mmCIF file of C-alpha atoms and ligand atoms in Angstrom:
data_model
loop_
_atom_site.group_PDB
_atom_site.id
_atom_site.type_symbol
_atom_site.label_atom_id
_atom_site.label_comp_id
_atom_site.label_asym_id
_atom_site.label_seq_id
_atom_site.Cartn_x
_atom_site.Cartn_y
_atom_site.Cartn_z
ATOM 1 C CA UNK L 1 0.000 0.000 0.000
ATOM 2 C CA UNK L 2 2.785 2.075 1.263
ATOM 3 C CA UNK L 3 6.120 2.873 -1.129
ATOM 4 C CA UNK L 4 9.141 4.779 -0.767
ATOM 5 C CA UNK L 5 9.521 7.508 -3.423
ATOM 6 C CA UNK L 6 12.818 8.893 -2.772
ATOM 7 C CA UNK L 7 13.370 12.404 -3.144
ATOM 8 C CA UNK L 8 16.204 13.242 -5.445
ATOM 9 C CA UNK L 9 18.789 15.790 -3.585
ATOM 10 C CA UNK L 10 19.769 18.826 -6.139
ATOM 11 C CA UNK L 11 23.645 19.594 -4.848
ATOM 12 C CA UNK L 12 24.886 22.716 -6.954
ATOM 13 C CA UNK L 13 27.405 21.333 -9.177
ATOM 14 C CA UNK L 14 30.693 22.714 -9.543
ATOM 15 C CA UNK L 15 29.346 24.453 -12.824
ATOM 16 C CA UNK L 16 25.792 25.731 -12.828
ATOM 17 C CA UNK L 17 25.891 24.130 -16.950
ATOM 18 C CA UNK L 18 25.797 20.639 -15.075
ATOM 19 C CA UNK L 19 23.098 21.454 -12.694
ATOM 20 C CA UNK L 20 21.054 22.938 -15.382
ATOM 21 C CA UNK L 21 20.946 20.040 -18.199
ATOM 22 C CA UNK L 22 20.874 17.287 -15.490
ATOM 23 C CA UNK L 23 17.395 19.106 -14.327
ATOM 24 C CA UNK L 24 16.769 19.461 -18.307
ATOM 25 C CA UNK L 25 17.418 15.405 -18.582
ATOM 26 C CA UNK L 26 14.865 15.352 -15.395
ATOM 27 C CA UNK L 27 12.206 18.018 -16.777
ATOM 28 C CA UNK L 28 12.194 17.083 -20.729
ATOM 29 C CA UNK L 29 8.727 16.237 -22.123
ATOM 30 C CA UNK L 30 7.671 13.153 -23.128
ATOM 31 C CA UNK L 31 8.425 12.013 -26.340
ATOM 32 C CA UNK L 32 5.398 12.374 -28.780
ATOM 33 C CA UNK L 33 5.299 8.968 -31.254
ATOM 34 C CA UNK L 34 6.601 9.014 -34.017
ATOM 35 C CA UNK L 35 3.993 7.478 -36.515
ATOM 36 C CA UNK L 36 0.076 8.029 -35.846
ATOM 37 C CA UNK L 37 -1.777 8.179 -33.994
ATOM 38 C CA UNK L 38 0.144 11.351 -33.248
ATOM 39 C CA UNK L 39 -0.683 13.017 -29.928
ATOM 40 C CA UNK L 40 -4.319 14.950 -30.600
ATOM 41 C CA UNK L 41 -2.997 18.171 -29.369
ATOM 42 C CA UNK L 42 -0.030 19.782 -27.420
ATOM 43 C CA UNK L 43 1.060 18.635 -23.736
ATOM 44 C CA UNK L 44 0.124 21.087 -21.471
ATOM 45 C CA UNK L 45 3.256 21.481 -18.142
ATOM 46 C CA UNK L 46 1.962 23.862 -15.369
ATOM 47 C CA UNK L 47 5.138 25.367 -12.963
ATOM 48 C CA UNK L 48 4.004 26.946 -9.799
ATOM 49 C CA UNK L 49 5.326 27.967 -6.879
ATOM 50 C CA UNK L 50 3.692 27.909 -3.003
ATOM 51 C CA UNK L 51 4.458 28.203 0.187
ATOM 52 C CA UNK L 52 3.823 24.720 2.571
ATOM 53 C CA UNK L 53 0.760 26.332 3.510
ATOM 54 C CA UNK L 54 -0.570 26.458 -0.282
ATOM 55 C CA UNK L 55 0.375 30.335 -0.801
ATOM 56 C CA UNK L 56 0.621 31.773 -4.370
ATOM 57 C CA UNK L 57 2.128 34.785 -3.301
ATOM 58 C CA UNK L 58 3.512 36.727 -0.659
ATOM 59 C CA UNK L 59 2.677 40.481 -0.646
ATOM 60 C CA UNK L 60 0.391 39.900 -4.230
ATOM 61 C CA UNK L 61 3.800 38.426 -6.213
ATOM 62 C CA UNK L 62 5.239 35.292 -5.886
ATOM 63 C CA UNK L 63 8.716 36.672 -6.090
ATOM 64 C CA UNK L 64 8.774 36.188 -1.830
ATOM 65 C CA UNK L 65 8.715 32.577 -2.431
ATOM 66 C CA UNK L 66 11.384 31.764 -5.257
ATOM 67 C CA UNK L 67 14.836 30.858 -4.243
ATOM 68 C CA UNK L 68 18.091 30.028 -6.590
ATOM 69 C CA UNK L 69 16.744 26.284 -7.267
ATOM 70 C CA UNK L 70 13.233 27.592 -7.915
ATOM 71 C CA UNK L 71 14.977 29.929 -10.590
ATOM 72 C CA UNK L 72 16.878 27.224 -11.737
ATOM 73 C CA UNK L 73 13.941 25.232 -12.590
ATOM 74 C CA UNK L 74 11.722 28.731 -13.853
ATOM 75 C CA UNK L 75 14.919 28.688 -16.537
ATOM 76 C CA UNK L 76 14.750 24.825 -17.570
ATOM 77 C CA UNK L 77 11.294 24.857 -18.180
ATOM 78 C CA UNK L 78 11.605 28.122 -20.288
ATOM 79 C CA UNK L 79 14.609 25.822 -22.303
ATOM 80 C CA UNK L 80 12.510 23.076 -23.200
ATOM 81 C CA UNK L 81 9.235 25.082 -24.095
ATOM 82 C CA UNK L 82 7.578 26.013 -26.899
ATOM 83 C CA UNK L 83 5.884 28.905 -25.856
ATOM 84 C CA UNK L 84 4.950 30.418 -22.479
ATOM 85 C CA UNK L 85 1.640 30.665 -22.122
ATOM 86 C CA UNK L 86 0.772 33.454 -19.383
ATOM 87 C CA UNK L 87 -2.477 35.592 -17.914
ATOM 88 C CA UNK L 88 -1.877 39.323 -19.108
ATOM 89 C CA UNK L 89 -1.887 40.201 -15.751
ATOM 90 C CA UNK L 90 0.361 38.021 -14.348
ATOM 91 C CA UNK L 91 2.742 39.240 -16.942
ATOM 92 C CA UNK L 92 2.277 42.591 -16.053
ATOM 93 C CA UNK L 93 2.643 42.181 -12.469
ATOM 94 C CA UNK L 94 5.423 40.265 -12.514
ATOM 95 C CA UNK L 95 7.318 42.031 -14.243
ATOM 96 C CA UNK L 96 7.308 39.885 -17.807
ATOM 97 C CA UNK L 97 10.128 40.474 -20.472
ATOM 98 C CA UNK L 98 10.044 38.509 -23.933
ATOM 99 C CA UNK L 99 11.366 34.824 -22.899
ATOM 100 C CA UNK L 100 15.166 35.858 -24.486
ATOM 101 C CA UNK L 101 17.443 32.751 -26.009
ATOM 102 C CA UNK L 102 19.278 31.017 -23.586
ATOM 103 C CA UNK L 103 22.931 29.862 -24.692
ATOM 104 C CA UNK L 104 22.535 27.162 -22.199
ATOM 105 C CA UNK L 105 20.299 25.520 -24.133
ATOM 106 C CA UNK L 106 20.950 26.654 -27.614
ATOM 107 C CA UNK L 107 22.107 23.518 -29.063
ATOM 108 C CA UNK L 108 19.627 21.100 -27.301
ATOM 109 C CA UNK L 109 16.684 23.429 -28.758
ATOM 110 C CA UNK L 110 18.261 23.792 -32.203
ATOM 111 C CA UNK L 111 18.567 19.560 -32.544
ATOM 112 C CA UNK L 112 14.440 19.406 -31.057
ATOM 113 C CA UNK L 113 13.929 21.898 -34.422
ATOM 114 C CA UNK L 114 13.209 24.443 -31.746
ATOM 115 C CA UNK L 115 12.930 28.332 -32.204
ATOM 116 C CA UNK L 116 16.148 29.670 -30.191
ATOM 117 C CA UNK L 117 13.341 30.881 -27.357
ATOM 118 C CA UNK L 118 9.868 30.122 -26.471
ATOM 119 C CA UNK L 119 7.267 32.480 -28.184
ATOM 120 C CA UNK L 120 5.347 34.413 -25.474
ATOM 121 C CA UNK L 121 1.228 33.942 -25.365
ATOM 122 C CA UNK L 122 -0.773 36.356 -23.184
ATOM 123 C CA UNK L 123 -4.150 35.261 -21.683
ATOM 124 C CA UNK L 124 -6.720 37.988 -21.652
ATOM 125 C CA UNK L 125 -10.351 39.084 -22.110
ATOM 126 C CA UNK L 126 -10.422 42.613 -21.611
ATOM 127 C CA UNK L 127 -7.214 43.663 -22.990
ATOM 128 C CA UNK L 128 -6.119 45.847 -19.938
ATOM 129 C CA UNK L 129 -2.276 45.103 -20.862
ATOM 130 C CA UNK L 130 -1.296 48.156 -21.152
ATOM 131 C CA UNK L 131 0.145 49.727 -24.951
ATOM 132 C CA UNK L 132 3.763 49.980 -24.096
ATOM 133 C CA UNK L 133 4.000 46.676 -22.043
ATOM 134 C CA UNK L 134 7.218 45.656 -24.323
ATOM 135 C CA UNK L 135 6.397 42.269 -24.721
ATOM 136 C CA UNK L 136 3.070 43.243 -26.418
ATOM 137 C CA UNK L 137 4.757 44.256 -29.551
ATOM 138 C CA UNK L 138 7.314 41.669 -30.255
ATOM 139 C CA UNK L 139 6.394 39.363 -33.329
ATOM 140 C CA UNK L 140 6.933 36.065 -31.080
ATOM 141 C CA UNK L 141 4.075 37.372 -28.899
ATOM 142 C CA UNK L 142 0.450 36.689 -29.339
ATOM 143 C CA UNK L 143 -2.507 37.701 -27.082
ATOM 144 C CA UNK L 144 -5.292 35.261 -27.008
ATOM 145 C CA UNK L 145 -8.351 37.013 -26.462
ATOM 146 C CA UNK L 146 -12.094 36.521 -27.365
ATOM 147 C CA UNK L 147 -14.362 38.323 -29.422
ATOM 148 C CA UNK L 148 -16.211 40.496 -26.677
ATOM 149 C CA UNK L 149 -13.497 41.572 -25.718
ATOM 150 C CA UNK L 150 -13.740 45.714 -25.934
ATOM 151 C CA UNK L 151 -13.000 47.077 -29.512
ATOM 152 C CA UNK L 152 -10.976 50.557 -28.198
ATOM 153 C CA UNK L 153 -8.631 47.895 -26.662
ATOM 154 C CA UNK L 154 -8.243 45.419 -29.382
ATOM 155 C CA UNK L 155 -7.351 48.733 -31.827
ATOM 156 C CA UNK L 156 -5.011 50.428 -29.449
ATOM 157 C CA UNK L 157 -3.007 46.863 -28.995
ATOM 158 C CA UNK L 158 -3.360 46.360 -32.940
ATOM 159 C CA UNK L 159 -1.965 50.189 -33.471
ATOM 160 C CA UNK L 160 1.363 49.301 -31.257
ATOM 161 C CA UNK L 161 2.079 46.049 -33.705
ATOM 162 C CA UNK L 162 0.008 43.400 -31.418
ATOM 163 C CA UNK L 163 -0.995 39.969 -32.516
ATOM 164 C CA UNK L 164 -4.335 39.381 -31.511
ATOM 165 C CA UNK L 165 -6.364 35.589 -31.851
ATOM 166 C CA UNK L 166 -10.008 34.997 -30.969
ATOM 167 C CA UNK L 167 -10.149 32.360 -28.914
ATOM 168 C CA UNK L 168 -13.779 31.996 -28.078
ATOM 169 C CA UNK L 169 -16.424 34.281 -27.572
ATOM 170 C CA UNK L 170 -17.250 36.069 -24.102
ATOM 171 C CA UNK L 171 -13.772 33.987 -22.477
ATOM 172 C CA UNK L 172 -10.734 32.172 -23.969
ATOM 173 C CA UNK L 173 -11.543 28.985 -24.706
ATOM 174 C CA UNK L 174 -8.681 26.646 -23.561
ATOM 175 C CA UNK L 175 -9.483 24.183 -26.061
ATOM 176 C CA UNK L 176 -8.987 26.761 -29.084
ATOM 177 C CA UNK L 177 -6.225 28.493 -26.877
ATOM 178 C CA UNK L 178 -4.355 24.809 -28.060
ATOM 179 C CA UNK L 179 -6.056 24.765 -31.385
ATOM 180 C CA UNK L 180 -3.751 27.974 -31.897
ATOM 181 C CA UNK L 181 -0.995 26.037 -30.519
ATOM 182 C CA UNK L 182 -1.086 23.664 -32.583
ATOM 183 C CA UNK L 183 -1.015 25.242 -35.589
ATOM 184 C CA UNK L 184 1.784 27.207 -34.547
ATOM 185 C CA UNK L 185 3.335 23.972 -33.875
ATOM 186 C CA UNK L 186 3.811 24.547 -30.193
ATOM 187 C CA UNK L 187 3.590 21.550 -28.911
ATOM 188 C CA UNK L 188 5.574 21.260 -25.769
ATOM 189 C CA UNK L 189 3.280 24.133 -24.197
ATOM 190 C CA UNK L 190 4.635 25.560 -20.330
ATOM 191 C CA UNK L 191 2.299 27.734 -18.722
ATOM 192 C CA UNK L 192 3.195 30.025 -15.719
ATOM 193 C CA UNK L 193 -0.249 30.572 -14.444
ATOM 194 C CA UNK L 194 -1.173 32.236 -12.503
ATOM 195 C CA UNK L 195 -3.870 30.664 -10.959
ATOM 196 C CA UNK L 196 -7.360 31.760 -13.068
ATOM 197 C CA UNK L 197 -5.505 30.517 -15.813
ATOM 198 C CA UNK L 198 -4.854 26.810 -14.520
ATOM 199 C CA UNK L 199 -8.350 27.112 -12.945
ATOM 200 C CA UNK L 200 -9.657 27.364 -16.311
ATOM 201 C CA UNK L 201 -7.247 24.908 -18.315
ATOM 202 C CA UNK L 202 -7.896 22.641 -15.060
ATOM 203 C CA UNK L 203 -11.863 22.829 -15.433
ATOM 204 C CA UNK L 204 -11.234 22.009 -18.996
ATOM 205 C CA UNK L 205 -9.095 18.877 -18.355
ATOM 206 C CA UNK L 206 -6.214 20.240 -20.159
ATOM 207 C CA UNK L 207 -3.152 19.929 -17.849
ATOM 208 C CA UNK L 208 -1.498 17.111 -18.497
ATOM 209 C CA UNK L 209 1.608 17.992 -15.570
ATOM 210 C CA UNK L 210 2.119 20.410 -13.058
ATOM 211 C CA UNK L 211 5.168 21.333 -11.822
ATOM 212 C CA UNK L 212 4.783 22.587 -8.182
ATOM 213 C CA UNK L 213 7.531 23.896 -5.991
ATOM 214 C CA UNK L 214 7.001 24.165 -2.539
ATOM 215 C CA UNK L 215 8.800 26.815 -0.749
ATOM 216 C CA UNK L 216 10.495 25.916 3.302
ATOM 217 C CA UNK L 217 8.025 28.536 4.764
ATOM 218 C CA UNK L 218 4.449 29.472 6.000
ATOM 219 C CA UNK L 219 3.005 32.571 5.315
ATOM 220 C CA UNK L 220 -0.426 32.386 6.365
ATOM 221 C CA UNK L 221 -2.783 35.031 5.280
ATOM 222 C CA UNK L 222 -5.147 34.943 2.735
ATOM 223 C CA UNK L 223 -3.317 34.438 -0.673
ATOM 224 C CA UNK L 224 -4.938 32.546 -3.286
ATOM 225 C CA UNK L 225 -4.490 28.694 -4.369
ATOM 226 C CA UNK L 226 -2.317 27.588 -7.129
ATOM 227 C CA UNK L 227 -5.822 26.528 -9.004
ATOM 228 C CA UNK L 228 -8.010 29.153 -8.799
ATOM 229 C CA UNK L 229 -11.662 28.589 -10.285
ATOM 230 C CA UNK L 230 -14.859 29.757 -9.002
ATOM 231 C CA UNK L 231 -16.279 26.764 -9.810
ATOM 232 C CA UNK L 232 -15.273 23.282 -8.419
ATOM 233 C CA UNK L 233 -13.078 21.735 -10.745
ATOM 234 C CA UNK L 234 -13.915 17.996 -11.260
ATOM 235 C CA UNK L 235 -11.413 15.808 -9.359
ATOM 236 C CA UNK L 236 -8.441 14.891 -11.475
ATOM 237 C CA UNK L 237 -5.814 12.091 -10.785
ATOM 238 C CA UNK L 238 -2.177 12.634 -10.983
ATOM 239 C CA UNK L 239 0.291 10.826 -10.273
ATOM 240 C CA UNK L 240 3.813 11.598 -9.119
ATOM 241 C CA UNK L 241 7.085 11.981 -11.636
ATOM 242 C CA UNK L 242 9.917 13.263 -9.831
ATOM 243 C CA UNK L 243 10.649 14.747 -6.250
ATOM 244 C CA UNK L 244 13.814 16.763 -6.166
ATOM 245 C CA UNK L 245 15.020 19.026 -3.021
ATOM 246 C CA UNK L 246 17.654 21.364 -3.007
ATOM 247 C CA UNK L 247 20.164 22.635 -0.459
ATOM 248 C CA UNK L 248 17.688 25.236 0.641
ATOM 249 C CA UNK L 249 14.699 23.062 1.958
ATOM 250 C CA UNK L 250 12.682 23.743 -1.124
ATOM 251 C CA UNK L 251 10.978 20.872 -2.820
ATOM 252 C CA UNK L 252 10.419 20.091 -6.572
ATOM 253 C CA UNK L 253 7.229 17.816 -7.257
ATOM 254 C CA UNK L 254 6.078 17.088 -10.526
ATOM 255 C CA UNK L 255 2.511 15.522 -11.158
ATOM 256 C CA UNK L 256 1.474 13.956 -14.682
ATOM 257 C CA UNK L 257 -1.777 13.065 -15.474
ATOM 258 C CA UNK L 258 -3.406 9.950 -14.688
ATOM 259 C CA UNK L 259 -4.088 7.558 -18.092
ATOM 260 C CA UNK L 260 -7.995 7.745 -18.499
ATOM 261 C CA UNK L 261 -7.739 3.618 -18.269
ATOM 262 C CA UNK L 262 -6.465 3.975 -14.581
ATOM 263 C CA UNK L 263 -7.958 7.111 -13.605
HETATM 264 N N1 LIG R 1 2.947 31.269 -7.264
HETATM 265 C C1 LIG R 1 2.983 31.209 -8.568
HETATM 266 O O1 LIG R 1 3.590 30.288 -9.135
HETATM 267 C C2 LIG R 1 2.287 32.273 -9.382
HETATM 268 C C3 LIG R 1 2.307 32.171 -10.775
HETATM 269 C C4 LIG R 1 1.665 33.160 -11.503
HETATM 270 C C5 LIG R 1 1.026 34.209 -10.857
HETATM 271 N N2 LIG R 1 1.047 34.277 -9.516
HETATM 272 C C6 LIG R 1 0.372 35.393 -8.831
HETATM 273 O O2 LIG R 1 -1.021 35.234 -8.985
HETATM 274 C C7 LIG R 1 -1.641 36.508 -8.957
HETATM 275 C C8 LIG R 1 -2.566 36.638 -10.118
HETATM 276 O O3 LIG R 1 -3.574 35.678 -10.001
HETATM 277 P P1 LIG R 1 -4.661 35.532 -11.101
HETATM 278 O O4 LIG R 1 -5.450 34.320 -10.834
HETATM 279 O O5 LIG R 1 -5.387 36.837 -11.244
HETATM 280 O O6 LIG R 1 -3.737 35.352 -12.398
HETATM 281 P P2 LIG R 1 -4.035 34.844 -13.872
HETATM 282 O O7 LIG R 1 -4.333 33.402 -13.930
HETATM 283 O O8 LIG R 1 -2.887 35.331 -14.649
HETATM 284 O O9 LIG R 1 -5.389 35.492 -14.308
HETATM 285 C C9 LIG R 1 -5.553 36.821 -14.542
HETATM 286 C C10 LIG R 1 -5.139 37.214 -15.967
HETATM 287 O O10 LIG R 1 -5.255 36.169 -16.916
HETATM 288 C C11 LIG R 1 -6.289 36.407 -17.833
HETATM 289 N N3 LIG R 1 -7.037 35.150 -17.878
HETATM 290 C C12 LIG R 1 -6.959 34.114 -17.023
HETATM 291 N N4 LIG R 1 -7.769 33.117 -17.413
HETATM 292 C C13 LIG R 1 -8.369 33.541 -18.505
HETATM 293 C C14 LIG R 1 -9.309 32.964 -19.363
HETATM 294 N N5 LIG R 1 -9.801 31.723 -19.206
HETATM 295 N N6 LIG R 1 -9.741 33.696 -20.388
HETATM 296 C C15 LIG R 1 -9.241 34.923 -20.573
HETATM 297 N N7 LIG R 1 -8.334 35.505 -19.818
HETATM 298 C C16 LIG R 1 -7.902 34.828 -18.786
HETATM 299 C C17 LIG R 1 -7.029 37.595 -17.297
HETATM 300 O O11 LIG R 1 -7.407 38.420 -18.319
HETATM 301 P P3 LIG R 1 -8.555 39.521 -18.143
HETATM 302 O O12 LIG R 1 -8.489 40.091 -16.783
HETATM 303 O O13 LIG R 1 -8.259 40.494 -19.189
HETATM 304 O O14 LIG R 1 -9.808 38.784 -18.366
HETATM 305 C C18 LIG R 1 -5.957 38.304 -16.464
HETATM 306 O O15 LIG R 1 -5.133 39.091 -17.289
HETATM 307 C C19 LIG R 1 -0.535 37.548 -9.018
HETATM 308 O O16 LIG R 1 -0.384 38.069 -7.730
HETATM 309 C C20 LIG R 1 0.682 36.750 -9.421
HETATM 310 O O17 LIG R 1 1.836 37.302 -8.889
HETATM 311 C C21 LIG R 1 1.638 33.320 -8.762
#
């Protein structure tokens, strides 16, 4: 009934190049077949970070909670992505640049036929990024909106060189959010929340992992969850990948999705 899963202990190695492609051997996505049936859209990796007491954030950013492992892994999952898939105003908040090319991980991404860095895809229904937000404007951005979303908006982000998709009507489908993935051919999808977002992929069974870090404090208070949904969202299975700690006390889970068959 009871098993053992030992926890994997991240030492920093001598270089930080080791540390950061053995967590890329540890992190990299599953391997998508190679004759059909091919996989029926992209996988879908959540990374979040909370505090042992479930916190998303500390003083309304989760910046309080990171540590130099956390980053560590925040930069591997960035190398192996696709694109980043984001809410607007988590991006703002926190502070977003355009993910930039990281010579770590040139070589790995240019033998996976990877761009040199993910492409950057904002989350947002009523357009409240704001015009000179500098990722808004870069051609490896898009903004996935829907079609109510407010038309003085949608041509002030258009004016500044924005790429805008419609991805549902009165809120962003996640199902068509990944129909646009797909056809960009971004198929090892990372999001970074925050936690609306993975409520809503979560209520639409679209997360196939999540990648949670749990930071060595308590902060108490009255911060949010890192799924966030007003509604209940129907009880999915995961199962445990990986636990890795680091020198620091923080803790490195990742969760995969439960096959249907053995859900
Ligand atoms: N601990 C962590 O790992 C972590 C990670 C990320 C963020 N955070 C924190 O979480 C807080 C933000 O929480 P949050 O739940 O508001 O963030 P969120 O998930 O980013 O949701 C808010 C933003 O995403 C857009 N959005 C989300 N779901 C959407 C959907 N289905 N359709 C359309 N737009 C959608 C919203 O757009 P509109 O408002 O335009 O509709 C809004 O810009 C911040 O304090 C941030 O620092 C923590």
């Amino acid at each position: 009934m009871f098993g053992l899963q030992k926890a994997t202990q991240l030492t920093p190695a001598d270089d930080q190049a080791t540390t950061l492609h053995w967590l890329a051997e540890q992190y990299a996505y599953p391997p998508r077949p190679s004759s059909p049936p091919c996989l029926p859209r992209p996988y879908v990796r959540a990374n979040m970070v909370a505090s042992i007491d479930g916190a998303v954030t500390v003083d309304g950013r989760s910046g309080g909670l990171g540590g130099p492992g956390d980053k560590a892994v925040f930069r591997v999952l960035r190398g192996l992505a696709d694109v980043v898939l984001v809410g607007a105003s988590t991006a703002v908040t926190e502070g977003y640049g355009q993910p930039s090319a990281d010579d770590e991980f040139a070589a790995d991404r240019a033998a996976r036929d990877q761009m040199p860095a993910p492409a950057l895809a904002l989350l947002s229904r009523s357009l409240s990024v704001p015009d000179d937000f500098a990722p808004v404007a870069h051609p490896d951005t898009v903004i996935l909106t829907c079609r109510s979303a407010p038309t003085d908006r949608r041509s002030a982000l258009a004016g500044v060189g924005a790429t805008l998709i419609d991805c549902g009507d009165d809120t962003v489908d996640p199902q068509a959010v990944l129909d646009v993935c797909a056809e960009r051919g971004w198929v090892h999808v990372l999001t970074e929340g925050g936690p609306s977002l993975l409520g809503a992929l979560a209520q639409a069974d679209a997360l196939d992992e999540l990648c949670v870090t749990t930071a060595p404090v308590l902060v108490g208070g009255d911060a949010g969850r890192i799924v966030g949904h007003a509604d209940p969202v129907a009880a999915r299975q995961m199962r445990p990948v990986s636990i890795i700690t680091d020198d620091d006390g923080f803790v490195f889970t990742r969760w995969a999705r439960t096959p249907a068959d053995e859900a």
